[in-house]
Short mmCIF file of N, CA, C and O in Angstrom, two decimals:
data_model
loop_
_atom_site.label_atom_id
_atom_site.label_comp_id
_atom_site.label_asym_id
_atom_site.label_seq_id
_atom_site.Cartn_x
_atom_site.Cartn_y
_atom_site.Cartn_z
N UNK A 29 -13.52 8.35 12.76
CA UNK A 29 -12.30 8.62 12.01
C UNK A 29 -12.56 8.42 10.51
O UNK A 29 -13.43 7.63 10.15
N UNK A 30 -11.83 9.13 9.62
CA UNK A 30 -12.27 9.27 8.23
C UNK A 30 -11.40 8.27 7.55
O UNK A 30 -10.17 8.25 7.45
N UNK A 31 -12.29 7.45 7.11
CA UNK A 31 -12.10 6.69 5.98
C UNK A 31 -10.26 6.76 4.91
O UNK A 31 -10.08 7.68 4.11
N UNK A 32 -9.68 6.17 5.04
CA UNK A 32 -8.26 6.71 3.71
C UNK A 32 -7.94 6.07 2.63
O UNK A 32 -7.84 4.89 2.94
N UNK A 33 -7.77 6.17 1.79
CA UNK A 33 -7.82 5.95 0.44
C UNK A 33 -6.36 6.71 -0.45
O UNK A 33 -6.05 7.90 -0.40
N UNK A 34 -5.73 5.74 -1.14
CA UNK A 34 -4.53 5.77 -1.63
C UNK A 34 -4.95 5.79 -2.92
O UNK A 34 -5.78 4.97 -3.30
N UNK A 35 -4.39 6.80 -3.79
CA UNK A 35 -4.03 6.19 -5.16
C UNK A 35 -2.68 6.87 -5.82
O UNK A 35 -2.10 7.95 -5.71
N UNK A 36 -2.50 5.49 -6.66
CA UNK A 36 -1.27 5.56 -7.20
C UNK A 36 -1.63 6.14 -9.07
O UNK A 36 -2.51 5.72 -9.82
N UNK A 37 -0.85 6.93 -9.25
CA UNK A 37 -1.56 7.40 -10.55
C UNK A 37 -0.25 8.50 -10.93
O UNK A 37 0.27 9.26 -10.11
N UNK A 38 0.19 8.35 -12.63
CA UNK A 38 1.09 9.57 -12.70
C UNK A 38 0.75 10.78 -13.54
O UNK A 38 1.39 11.63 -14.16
N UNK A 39 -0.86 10.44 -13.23
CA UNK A 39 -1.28 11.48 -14.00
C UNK A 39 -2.10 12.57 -13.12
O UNK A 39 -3.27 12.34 -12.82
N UNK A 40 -1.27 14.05 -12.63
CA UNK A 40 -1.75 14.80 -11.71
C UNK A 40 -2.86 15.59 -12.12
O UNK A 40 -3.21 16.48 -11.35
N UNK A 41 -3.55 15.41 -13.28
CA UNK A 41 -5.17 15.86 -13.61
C UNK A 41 -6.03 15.17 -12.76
O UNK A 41 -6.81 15.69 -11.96
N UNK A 42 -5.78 13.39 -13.06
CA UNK A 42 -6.72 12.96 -12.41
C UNK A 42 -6.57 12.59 -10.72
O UNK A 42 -7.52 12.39 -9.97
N UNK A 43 -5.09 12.55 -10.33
CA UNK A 43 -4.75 12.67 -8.98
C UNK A 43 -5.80 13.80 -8.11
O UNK A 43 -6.54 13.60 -7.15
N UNK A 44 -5.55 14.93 -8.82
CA UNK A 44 -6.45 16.41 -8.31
C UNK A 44 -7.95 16.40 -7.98
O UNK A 44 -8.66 16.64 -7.00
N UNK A 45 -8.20 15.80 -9.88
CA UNK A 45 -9.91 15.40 -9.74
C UNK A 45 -9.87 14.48 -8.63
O UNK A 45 -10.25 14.90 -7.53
N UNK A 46 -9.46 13.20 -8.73
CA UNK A 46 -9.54 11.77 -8.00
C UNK A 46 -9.93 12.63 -6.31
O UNK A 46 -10.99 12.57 -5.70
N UNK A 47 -8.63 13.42 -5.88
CA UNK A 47 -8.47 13.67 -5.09
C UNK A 47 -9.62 15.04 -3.98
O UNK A 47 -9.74 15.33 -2.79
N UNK A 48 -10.16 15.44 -5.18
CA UNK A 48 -11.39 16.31 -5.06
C UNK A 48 -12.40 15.90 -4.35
O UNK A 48 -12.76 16.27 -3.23
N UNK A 49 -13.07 14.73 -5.38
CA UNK A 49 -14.49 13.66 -5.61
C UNK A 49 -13.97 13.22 -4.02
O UNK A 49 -14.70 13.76 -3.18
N UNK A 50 -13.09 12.54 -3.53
CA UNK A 50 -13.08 11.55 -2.44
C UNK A 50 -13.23 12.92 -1.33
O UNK A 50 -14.14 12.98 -0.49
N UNK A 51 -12.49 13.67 -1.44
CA UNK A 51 -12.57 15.06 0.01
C UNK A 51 -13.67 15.18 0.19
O UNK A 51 -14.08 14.99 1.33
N UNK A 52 -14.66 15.56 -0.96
CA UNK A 52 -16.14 15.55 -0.83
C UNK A 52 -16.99 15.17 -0.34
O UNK A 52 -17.89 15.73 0.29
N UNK A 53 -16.63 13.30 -0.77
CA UNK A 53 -16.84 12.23 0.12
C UNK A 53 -17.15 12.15 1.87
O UNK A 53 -18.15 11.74 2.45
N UNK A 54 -15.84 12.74 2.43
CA UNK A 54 -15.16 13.15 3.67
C UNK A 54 -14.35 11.98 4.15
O UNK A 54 -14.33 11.35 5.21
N UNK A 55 -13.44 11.84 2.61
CA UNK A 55 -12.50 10.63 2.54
C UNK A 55 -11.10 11.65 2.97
O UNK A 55 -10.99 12.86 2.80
N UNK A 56 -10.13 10.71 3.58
CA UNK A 56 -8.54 11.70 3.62
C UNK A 56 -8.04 10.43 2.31
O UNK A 56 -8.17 9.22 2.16
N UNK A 57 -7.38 11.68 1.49
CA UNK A 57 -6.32 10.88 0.25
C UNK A 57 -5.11 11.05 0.47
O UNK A 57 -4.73 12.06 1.06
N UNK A 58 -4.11 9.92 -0.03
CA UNK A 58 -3.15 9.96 -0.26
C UNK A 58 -2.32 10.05 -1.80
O UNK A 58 -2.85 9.11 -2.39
N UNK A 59 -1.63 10.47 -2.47
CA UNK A 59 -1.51 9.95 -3.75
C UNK A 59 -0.07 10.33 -3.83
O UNK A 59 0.52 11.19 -3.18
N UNK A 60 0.47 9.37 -4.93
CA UNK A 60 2.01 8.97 -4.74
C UNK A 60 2.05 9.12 -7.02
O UNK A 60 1.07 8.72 -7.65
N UNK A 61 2.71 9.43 -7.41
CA UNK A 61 2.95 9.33 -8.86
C UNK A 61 3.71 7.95 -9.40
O UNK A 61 3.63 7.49 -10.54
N UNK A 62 4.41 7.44 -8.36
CA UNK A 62 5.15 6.55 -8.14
C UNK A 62 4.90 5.21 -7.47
O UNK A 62 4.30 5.20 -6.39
N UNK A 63 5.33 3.98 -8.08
CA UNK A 63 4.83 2.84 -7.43
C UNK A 63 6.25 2.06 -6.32
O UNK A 63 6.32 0.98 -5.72
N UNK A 64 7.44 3.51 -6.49
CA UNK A 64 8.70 2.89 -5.41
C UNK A 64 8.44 2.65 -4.13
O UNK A 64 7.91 3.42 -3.32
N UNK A 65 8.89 1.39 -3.94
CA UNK A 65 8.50 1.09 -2.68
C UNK A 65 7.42 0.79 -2.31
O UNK A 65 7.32 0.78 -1.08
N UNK A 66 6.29 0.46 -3.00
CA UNK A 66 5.19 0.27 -3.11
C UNK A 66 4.72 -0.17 -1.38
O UNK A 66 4.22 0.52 -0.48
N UNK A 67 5.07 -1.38 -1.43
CA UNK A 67 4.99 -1.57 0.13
C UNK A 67 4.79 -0.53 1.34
O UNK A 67 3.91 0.09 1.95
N UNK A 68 5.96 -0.72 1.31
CA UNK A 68 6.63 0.67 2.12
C UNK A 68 5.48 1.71 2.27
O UNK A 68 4.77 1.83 3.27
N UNK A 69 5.39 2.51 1.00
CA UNK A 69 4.30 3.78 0.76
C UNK A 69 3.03 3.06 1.33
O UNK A 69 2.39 3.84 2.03
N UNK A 70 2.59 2.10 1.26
CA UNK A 70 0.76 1.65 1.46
C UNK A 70 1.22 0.97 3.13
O UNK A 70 0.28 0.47 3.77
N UNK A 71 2.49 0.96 3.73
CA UNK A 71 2.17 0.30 4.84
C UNK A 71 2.46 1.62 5.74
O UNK A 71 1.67 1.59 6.68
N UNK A 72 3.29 2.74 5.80
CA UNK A 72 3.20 3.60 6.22
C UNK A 72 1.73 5.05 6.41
O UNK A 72 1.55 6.08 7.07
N UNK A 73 0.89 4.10 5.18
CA UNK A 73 -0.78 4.98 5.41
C UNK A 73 -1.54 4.41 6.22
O UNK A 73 -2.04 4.86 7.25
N UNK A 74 -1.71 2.77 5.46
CA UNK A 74 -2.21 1.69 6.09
C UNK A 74 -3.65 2.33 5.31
O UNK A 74 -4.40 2.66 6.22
N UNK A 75 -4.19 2.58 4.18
CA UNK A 75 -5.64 3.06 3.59
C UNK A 75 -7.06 2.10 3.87
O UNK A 75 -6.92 1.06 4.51
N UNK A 76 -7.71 2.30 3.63
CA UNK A 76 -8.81 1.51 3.76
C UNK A 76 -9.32 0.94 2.26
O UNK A 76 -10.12 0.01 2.13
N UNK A 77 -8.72 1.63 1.24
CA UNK A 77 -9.16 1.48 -0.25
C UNK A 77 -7.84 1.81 -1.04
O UNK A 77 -7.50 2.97 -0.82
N UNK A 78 -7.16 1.27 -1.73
CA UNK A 78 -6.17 1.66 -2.82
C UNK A 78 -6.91 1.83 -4.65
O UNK A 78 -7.60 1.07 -5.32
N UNK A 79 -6.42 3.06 -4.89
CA UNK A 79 -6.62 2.77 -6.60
C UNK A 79 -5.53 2.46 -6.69
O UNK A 79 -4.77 2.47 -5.72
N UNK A 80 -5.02 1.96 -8.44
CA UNK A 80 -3.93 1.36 -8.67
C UNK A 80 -4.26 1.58 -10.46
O UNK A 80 -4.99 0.88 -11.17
N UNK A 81 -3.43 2.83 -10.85
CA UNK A 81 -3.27 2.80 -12.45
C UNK A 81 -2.17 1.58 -12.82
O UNK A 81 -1.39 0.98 -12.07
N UNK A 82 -2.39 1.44 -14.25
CA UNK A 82 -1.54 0.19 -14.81
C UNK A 82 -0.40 0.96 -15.23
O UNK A 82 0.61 0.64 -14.62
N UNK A 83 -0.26 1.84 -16.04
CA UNK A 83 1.23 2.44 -16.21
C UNK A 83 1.66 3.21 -15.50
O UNK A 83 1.13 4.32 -15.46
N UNK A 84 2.52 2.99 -14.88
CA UNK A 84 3.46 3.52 -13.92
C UNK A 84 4.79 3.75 -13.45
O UNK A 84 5.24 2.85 -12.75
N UNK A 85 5.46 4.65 -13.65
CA UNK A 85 7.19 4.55 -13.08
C UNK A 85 7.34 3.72 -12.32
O UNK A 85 6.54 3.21 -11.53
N UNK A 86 8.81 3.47 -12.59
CA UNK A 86 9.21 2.54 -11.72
C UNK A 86 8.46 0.74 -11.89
O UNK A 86 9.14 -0.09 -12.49
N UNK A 87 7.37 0.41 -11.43
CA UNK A 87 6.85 -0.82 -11.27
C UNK A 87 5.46 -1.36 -11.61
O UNK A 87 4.69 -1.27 -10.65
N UNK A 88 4.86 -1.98 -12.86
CA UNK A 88 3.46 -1.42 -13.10
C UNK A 88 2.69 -2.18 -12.21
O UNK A 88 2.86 -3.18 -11.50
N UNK A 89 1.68 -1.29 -12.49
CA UNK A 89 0.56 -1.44 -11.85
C UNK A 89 0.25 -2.62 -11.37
O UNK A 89 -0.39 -2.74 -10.32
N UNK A 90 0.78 -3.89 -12.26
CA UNK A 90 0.12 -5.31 -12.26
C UNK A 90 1.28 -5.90 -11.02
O UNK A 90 1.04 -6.65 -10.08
N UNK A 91 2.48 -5.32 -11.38
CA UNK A 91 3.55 -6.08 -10.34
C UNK A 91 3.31 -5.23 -8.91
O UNK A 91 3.71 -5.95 -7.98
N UNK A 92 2.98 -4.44 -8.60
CA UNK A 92 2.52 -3.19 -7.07
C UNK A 92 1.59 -3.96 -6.31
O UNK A 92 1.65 -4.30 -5.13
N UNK A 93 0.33 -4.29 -7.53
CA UNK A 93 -0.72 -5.19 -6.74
C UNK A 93 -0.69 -6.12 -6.06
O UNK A 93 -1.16 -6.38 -4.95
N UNK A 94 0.29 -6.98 -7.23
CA UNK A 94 1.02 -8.36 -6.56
C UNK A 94 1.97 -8.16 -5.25
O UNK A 94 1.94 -8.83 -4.22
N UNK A 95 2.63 -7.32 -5.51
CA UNK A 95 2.87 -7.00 -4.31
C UNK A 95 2.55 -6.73 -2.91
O UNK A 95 3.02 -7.24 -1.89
N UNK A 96 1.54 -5.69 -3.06
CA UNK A 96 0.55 -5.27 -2.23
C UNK A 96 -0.37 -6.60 -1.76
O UNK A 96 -0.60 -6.70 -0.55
N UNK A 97 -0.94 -7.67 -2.73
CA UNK A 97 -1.68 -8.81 -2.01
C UNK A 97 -1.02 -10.10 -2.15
O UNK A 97 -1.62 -11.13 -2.48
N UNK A 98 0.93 -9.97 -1.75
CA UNK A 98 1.22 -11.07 -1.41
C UNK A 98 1.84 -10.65 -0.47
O UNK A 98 2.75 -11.44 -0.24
N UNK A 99 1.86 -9.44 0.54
CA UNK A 99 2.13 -8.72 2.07
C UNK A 99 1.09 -9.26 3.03
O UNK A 99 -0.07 -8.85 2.95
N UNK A 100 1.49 -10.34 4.13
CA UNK A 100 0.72 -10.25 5.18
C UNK A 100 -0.33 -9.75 5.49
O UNK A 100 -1.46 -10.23 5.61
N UNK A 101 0.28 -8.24 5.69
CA UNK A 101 -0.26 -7.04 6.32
C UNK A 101 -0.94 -6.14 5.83
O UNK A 101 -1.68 -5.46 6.55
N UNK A 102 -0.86 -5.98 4.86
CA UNK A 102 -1.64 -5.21 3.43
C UNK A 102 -2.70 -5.72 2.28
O UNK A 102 -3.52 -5.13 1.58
N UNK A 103 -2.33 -6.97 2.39
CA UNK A 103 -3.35 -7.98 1.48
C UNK A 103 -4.96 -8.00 1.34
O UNK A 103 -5.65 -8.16 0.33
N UNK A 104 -5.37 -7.77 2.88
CA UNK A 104 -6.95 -7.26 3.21
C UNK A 104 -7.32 -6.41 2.42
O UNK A 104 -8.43 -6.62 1.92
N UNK A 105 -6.39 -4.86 1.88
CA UNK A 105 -6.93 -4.00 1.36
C UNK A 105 -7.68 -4.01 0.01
O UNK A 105 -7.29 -4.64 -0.98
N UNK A 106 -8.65 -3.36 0.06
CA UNK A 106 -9.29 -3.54 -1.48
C UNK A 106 -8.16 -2.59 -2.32
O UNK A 106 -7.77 -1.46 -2.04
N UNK A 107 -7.74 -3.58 -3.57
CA UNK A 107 -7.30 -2.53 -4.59
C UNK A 107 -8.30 -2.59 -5.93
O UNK A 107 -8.84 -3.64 -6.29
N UNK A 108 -8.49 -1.33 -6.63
CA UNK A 108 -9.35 -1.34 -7.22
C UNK A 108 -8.42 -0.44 -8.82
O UNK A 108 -8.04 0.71 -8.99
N UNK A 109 -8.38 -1.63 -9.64
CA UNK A 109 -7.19 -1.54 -10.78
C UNK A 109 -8.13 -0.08 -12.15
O UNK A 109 -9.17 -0.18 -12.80
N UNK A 110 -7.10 1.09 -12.03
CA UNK A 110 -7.88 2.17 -12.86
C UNK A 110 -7.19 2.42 -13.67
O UNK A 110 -6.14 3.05 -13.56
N UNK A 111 -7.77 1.85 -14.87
CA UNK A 111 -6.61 2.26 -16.20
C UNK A 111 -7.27 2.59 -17.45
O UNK A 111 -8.36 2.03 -17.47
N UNK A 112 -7.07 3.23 -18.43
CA UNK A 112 -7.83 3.60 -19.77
C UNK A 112 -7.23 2.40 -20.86
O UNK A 112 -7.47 2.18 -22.05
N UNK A 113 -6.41 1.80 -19.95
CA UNK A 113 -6.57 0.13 -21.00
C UNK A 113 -7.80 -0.70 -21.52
O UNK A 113 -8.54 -1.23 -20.69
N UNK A 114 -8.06 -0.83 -22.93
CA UNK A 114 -9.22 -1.74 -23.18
C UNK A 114 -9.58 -3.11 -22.67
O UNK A 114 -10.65 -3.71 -22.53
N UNK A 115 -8.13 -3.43 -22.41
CA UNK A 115 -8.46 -4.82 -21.77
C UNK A 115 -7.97 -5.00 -20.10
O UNK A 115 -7.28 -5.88 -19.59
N UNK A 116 -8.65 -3.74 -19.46
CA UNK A 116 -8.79 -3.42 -18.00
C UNK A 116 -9.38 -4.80 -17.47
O UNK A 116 -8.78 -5.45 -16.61
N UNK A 117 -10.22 -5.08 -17.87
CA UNK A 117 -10.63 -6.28 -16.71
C UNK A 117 -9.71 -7.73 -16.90
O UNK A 117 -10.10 -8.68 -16.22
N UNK A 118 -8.79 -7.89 -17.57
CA UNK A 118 -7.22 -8.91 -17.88
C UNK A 118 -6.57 -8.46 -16.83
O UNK A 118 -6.35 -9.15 -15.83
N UNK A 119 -6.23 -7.25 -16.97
CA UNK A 119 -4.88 -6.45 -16.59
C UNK A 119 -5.65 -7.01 -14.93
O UNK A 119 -5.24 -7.93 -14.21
N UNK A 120 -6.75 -6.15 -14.73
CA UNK A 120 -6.96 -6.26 -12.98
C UNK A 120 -6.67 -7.59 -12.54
O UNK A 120 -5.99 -7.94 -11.57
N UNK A 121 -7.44 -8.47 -13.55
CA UNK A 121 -7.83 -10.05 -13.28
C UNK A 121 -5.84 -10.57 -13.19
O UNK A 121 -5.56 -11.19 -12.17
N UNK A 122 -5.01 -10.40 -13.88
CA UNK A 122 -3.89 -10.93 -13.86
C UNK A 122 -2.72 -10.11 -12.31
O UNK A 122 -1.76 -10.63 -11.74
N UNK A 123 -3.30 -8.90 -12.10
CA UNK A 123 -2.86 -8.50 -10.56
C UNK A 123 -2.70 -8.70 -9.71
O UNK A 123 -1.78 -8.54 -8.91
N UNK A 124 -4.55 -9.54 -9.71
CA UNK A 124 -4.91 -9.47 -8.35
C UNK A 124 -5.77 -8.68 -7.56
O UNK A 124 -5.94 -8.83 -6.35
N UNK A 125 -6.49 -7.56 -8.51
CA UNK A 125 -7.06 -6.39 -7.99
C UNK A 125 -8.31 -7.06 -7.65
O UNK A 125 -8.54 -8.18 -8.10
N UNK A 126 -9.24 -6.37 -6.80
CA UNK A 126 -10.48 -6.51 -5.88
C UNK A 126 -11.48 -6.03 -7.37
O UNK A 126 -12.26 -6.75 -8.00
N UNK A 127 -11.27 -5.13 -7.52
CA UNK A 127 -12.20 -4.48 -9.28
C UNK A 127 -11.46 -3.35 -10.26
O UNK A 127 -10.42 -2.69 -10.15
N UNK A 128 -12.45 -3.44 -11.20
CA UNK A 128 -11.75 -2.35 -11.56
C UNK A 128 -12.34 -1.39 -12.48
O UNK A 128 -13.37 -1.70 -13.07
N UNK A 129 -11.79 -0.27 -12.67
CA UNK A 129 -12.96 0.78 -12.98
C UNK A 129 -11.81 1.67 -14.11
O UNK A 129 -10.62 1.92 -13.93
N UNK A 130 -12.75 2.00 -15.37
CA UNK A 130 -11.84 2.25 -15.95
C UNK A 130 -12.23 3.52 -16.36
O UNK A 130 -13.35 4.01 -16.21
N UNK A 131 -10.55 4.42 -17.27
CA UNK A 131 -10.64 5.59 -17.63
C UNK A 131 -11.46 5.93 -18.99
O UNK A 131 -11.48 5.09 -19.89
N UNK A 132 -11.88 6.70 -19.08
CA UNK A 132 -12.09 8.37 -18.66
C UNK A 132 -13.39 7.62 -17.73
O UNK A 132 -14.20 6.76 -18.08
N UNK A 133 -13.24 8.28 -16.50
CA UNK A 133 -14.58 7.47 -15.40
C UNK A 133 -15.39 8.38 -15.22
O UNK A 133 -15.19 9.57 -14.96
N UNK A 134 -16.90 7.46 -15.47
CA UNK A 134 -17.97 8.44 -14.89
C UNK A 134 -18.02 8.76 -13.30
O UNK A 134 -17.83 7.97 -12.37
N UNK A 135 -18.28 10.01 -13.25
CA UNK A 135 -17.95 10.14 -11.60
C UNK A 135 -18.97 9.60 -10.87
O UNK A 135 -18.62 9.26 -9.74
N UNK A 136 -20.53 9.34 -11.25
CA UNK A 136 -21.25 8.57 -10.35
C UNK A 136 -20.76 7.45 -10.17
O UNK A 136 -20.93 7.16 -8.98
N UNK A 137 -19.99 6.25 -10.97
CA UNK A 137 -19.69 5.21 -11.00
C UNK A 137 -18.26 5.72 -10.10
O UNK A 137 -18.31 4.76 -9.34
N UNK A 138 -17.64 6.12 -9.85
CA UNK A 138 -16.75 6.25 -9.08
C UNK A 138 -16.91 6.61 -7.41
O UNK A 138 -16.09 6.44 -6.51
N UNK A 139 -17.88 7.00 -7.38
CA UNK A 139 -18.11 7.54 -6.16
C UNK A 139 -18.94 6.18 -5.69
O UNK A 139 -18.62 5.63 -4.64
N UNK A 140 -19.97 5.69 -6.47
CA UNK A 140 -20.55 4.30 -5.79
C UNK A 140 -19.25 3.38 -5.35
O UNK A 140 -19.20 2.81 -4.27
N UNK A 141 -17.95 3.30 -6.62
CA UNK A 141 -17.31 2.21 -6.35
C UNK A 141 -16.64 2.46 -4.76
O UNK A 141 -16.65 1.58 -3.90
N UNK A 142 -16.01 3.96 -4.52
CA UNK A 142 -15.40 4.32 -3.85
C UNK A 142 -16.50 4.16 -1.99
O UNK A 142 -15.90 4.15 -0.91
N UNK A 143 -17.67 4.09 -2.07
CA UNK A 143 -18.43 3.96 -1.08
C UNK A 143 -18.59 2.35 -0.65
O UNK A 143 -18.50 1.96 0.52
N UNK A 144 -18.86 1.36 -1.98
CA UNK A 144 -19.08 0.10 -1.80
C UNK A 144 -17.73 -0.69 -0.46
O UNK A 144 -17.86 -1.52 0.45
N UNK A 145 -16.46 0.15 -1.03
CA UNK A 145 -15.35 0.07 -0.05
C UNK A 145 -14.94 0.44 0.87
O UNK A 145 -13.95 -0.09 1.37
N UNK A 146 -15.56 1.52 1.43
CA UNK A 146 -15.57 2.50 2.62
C UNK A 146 -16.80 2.42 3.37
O UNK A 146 -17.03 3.45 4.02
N UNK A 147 -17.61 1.54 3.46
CA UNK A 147 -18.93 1.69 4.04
C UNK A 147 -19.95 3.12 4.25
O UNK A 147 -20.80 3.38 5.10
N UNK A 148 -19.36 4.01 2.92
CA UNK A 148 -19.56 5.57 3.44
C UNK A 148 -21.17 5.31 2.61
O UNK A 148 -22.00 6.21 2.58
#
């Protein structure tokens, strides 16, 4: 069964790319523009890997995470915090995120990060 991978992002350039690179992979994606319901959305996939941009409608990035790893049931998941913020490794570190990888991303470095989490 194929690997799934969520990301939350409201930017549909890199949703598309994001969403490209992982198919390639022979990852299934999910992607949401929106962090409503955050829960809800990541417990109804159940992914094996979440990205997680920092600006976001509705709920940022930093409060989703927290969210996401103070759920029981969802907490296991790696989230991996993707933002073109300079001070990306704060932002992840104050979340809660597993790592984090920042914008404009090299795609080899994305595809290693995205494997290190998927055993692919």
């Amino acid at each position: 069964m194929n690997k799934k991978v969520f990301i939350f992002d409201d930017n549909i350039e890199i949703l598309e790319l994001c969403t490209e690179i992982l198919e390639d992979l022979g990852l299934e994606v999910k992607t949401s523009p929106t962090t409503n319901s955050v829960e809800e959305q990541v417990s109804s996939y159940m992914p094996d890997l979440i990205f997680m941009d920092n600006w976001l409608p509705d709920i940022s990035g930093i409060e989703a995470t927290k969210l996401i790893k103070a759920n029981e049931t969802l907490k296991h998941i790696p989230v991996i915090y993707f933002s073109a913020n300079s001070n990306i490794s704060a932002l992840a570190s104050e979340a809660g995120a597993d790592e984090f990888l920042a914008k404009p991303f090299d795609i080899d470095l994305f595809e290693k990060t995205v494997k290190k989490y998927t055993g692919d």
